[in-house]
């Protein structure tokens, strides 16, 4: 499943990747508040969101390095 996600990320434009990271950061912010108030049911989503951000940033860096 992660490989498909990598292919999807590589197919995105740079702006789409930036938007995806922004949305994931907003989601993490909301998840932190849910955890603090005891409303968070799926605690593994925090870890997934963090790793998705890292995955997008890593692929973006690879693509930038490849262009140079």
GROMACS .gro file of N, CA and C in nm:
model
  204
    1UNK      N    1   0.082  -0.120   0.000
    1UNK     CA    2   0.000   0.000   0.000
    1UNK      C    3   0.086   0.126   0.000
    2UNK      N    4   0.197   0.122   0.072
    2UNK     CA    5   0.284   0.239   0.079
    2UNK      C    6   0.342   0.272  -0.058
    3UNK      N    7   0.367   0.170  -0.140
    3UNK     CA    8   0.425   0.195  -0.272
    3UNK      C    9   0.327   0.271  -0.361
    4UNK      N   10   0.201   0.235  -0.355
    4UNK     CA   11   0.101   0.308  -0.431
    4UNK      C   12   0.098   0.453  -0.386
    5UNK      N   13   0.108   0.474  -0.257
    5UNK     CA   14   0.108   0.610  -0.205
    5UNK      C   15   0.229   0.687  -0.260
    6UNK      N   16   0.344   0.622  -0.267
    6UNK     CA   17   0.464   0.686  -0.321
    6UNK      C   18   0.441   0.725  -0.466
    7UNK      N   19   0.380   0.635  -0.543
    7UNK     CA   20   0.354   0.666  -0.683
    7UNK      C   21   0.258   0.783  -0.696
    8UNK      N   22   0.158   0.786  -0.609
    8UNK     CA   23   0.063   0.898  -0.610
    8UNK      C   24   0.132   1.029  -0.577
    9UNK      N   25   0.220   1.026  -0.478
    9UNK     CA   26   0.292   1.148  -0.437
    9UNK      C   27   0.382   1.196  -0.550
   10UNK      N   28   0.451   1.104  -0.617
   10UNK     CA   29   0.538   1.143  -0.728
   10UNK      C   30   0.459   1.203  -0.843
   11UNK      N   31   0.334   1.160  -0.859
   11UNK     CA   32   0.250   1.211  -0.968
   11UNK      C   33   0.196   1.351  -0.939
   12UNK      N   34   0.201   1.394  -0.812
   12UNK     CA   35   0.149   1.525  -0.774
   12UNK      C   36   0.242   1.636  -0.822
   13UNK      N   37   0.183   1.754  -0.843
   13UNK     CA   38   0.266   1.870  -0.872
   13UNK      C   39   0.324   1.920  -0.739
   14UNK      N   40   0.417   2.012  -0.748
   14UNK     CA   41   0.479   2.065  -0.627
   14UNK      C   42   0.376   2.135  -0.538
   15UNK      N   43   0.285   2.210  -0.601
   15UNK     CA   44   0.180   2.277  -0.524
   15UNK      C   45   0.088   2.178  -0.455
   16UNK      N   46   0.056   2.069  -0.523
   16UNK     CA   47  -0.031   1.967  -0.464
   16UNK      C   48   0.037   1.903  -0.343
   17UNK      N   49   0.168   1.879  -0.354
   17UNK     CA   50   0.241   1.822  -0.240
   17UNK      C   51   0.242   1.917  -0.122
   18UNK      N   52   0.262   2.047  -0.148
   18UNK     CA   53   0.260   2.146  -0.041
   18UNK      C   54   0.123   2.152   0.026
   19UNK      N   55   0.017   2.145  -0.055
   19UNK     CA   56  -0.119   2.144   0.000
   19UNK      C   57  -0.143   2.020   0.084
   20UNK      N   58  -0.092   1.905   0.038
   20UNK     CA   59  -0.110   1.780   0.112
   20UNK      C   60  -0.041   1.788   0.248
   21UNK      N   61   0.079   1.844   0.250
   21UNK     CA   62   0.152   1.859   0.377
   21UNK      C   63   0.077   1.954   0.470
   22UNK      N   64   0.026   2.063   0.415
   22UNK     CA   65  -0.050   2.159   0.496
   22UNK      C   66  -0.174   2.093   0.556
   23UNK      N   67  -0.246   2.017   0.475
   23UNK     CA   68  -0.367   1.949   0.525
   23UNK      C   69  -0.332   1.846   0.632
   24UNK      N   70  -0.222   1.774   0.613
   24UNK     CA   71  -0.181   1.675   0.714
   24UNK      C   72  -0.140   1.743   0.844
   25UNK      N   73  -0.074   1.860   0.833
   25UNK     CA   74  -0.036   1.933   0.954
   25UNK      C   75  -0.160   1.981   1.029
   26UNK      N   76  -0.261   2.027   0.955
   26UNK     CA   77  -0.387   2.068   1.019
   26UNK      C   78  -0.453   1.948   1.086
   27UNK      N   79  -0.449   1.834   1.018
   27UNK     CA   80  -0.508   1.713   1.076
   27UNK      C   81  -0.435   1.675   1.205
   28UNK      N   82  -0.303   1.680   1.204
   28UNK     CA   83  -0.226   1.648   1.325
   28UNK      C   84  -0.261   1.743   1.439
   29UNK      N   85  -0.277   1.870   1.407
   29UNK     CA   86  -0.315   1.969   1.509
   29UNK      C   87  -0.449   1.930   1.572
   30UNK      N   88  -0.547   1.897   1.488
   30UNK     CA   89  -0.678   1.857   1.539
   30UNK      C   90  -0.670   1.727   1.618
   31UNK      N   91  -0.588   1.634   1.573
   31UNK     CA   92  -0.573   1.507   1.644
   31UNK      C   93  -0.512   1.528   1.782
   32UNK      N   94  -0.416   1.622   1.791
   32UNK     CA   95  -0.356   1.651   1.922
   32UNK      C   96  -0.460   1.704   2.019
   33UNK      N   97  -0.549   1.792   1.970
   33UNK     CA   98  -0.654   1.844   2.057
   33UNK      C   99  -0.752   1.735   2.096
   34UNK      N  100  -0.785   1.647   2.003
   34UNK     CA  101  -0.875   1.536   2.035
   34UNK      C  102  -0.813   1.446   2.141
   35UNK      N  103  -0.683   1.422   2.129
   35UNK     CA  104  -0.616   1.337   2.228
   35UNK      C  105  -0.617   1.404   2.365
   36UNK      N  106  -0.592   1.535   2.367
   36UNK     CA  107  -0.585   1.607   2.494
   36UNK      C  108  -0.720   1.611   2.564
   37UNK      N  109  -0.828   1.612   2.487
   37UNK     CA  110  -0.962   1.617   2.547
   37UNK      C  111  -1.024   1.480   2.564
   38UNK      N  112  -0.949   1.375   2.527
   38UNK     CA  113  -0.999   1.239   2.544
   38UNK      C  114  -1.098   1.195   2.438
   39UNK      N  115  -1.104   1.265   2.326
   39UNK     CA  116  -1.199   1.232   2.220
   39UNK      C  117  -1.138   1.148   2.108
   40UNK      N  118  -1.007   1.128   2.111
   40UNK     CA  119  -0.939   1.057   2.002
   40UNK      C  120  -0.959   0.907   2.016
   41UNK      N  121  -1.017   0.846   1.913
   41UNK     CA  122  -1.041   0.702   1.915
   41UNK      C  123  -0.930   0.625   1.843
   42UNK      N  124  -0.888   0.676   1.727
   42UNK     CA  125  -0.787   0.607   1.648
   42UNK      C  126  -0.651   0.673   1.673
   43UNK      N  127  -0.581   0.629   1.776
   43UNK     CA  128  -0.454   0.693   1.813
   43UNK      C  129  -0.344   0.668   1.710
   44UNK      N  130  -0.355   0.562   1.632
   44UNK     CA  131  -0.252   0.532   1.533
   44UNK      C  132  -0.254   0.632   1.418
   45UNK      N  133  -0.362   0.707   1.402
   45UNK     CA  134  -0.370   0.805   1.293
   45UNK      C  135  -0.269   0.916   1.312
   46UNK      N  136  -0.234   0.949   1.437
   46UNK     CA  137  -0.132   1.051   1.462
   46UNK      C  138   0.002   1.008   1.401
   47UNK      N  139   0.037   0.884   1.425
   47UNK     CA  140   0.162   0.831   1.372
   47UNK      C  141   0.159   0.825   1.219
   48UNK      N  142   0.046   0.781   1.163
   48UNK     CA  143   0.032   0.774   1.018
   48UNK      C  144   0.046   0.912   0.954
   49UNK      N  145  -0.018   1.011   1.014
   49UNK     CA  146  -0.011   1.147   0.959
   49UNK      C  147   0.132   1.199   0.963
   50UNK      N  148   0.201   1.174   1.073
   50UNK     CA  149   0.340   1.219   1.086
   50UNK      C  150   0.427   1.154   0.978
   51UNK      N  151   0.407   1.026   0.957
   51UNK     CA  152   0.487   0.955   0.857
   51UNK      C  153   0.450   0.996   0.715
   52UNK      N  154   0.323   1.026   0.692
   52UNK     CA  155   0.282   1.073   0.560
   52UNK      C  156   0.348   1.206   0.527
   53UNK      N  157   0.356   1.296   0.627
   53UNK     CA  158   0.424   1.424   0.606
   53UNK      C  159   0.570   1.400   0.570
   54UNK      N  160   0.635   1.312   0.643
   54UNK     CA  161   0.776   1.282   0.617
   54UNK      C  162   0.793   1.220   0.479
   55UNK      N  163   0.701   1.133   0.442
   55UNK     CA  164   0.709   1.067   0.311
   55UNK      C  165   0.698   1.169   0.199
   56UNK      N  166   0.604   1.262   0.211
   56UNK     CA  167   0.586   1.364   0.107
   56UNK      C  168   0.708   1.454   0.099
   57UNK      N  169   0.759   1.496   0.215
   57UNK     CA  170   0.876   1.584   0.215
   57UNK      C  171   1.000   1.515   0.159
   58UNK      N  172   1.016   1.387   0.188
   58UNK     CA  173   1.130   1.311   0.136
   58UNK      C  174   1.124   1.300  -0.016
   59UNK      N  175   1.008   1.266  -0.068
   59UNK     CA  176   0.992   1.252  -0.212
   59UNK      C  177   1.012   1.387  -0.280
   60UNK      N  178   0.960   1.495  -0.220
   60UNK     CA  179   0.978   1.628  -0.276
   60UNK      C  180   1.127   1.665  -0.284
   61UNK      N  181   1.201   1.631  -0.178
   61UNK     CA  182   1.345   1.660  -0.177
   61UNK      C  183   1.417   1.578  -0.284
   62UNK      N  184   1.376   1.453  -0.300
   62UNK     CA  185   1.438   1.369  -0.403
   62UNK      C  186   1.412   1.426  -0.542
   63UNK      N  187   1.290   1.472  -0.566
   63UNK     CA  188   1.256   1.526  -0.698
   63UNK      C  189   1.330   1.658  -0.723
   64UNK      N  190   1.345   1.739  -0.617
   64UNK     CA  191   1.421   1.864  -0.635
   64UNK      C  192   1.567   1.834  -0.666
   65UNK      N  193   1.624   1.735  -0.599
   65UNK     CA  194   1.765   1.699  -0.622
   65UNK      C  195   1.784   1.641  -0.761
   66UNK      N  196   1.684   1.573  -0.809
   66UNK     CA  197   1.691   1.511  -0.941
   66UNK      C  198   1.688   1.616  -1.052
   67UNK      N  199   1.619   1.729  -1.027
   67UNK     CA  200   1.608   1.836  -1.126
   67UNK      C  201   1.741   1.909  -1.145
   68UNK      N  202   1.821   1.917  -1.039
   68UNK     CA  203   1.946   1.994  -1.045
   68UNK      C  204   2.053   1.923  -1.121
   0.00000   0.00000   0.00000
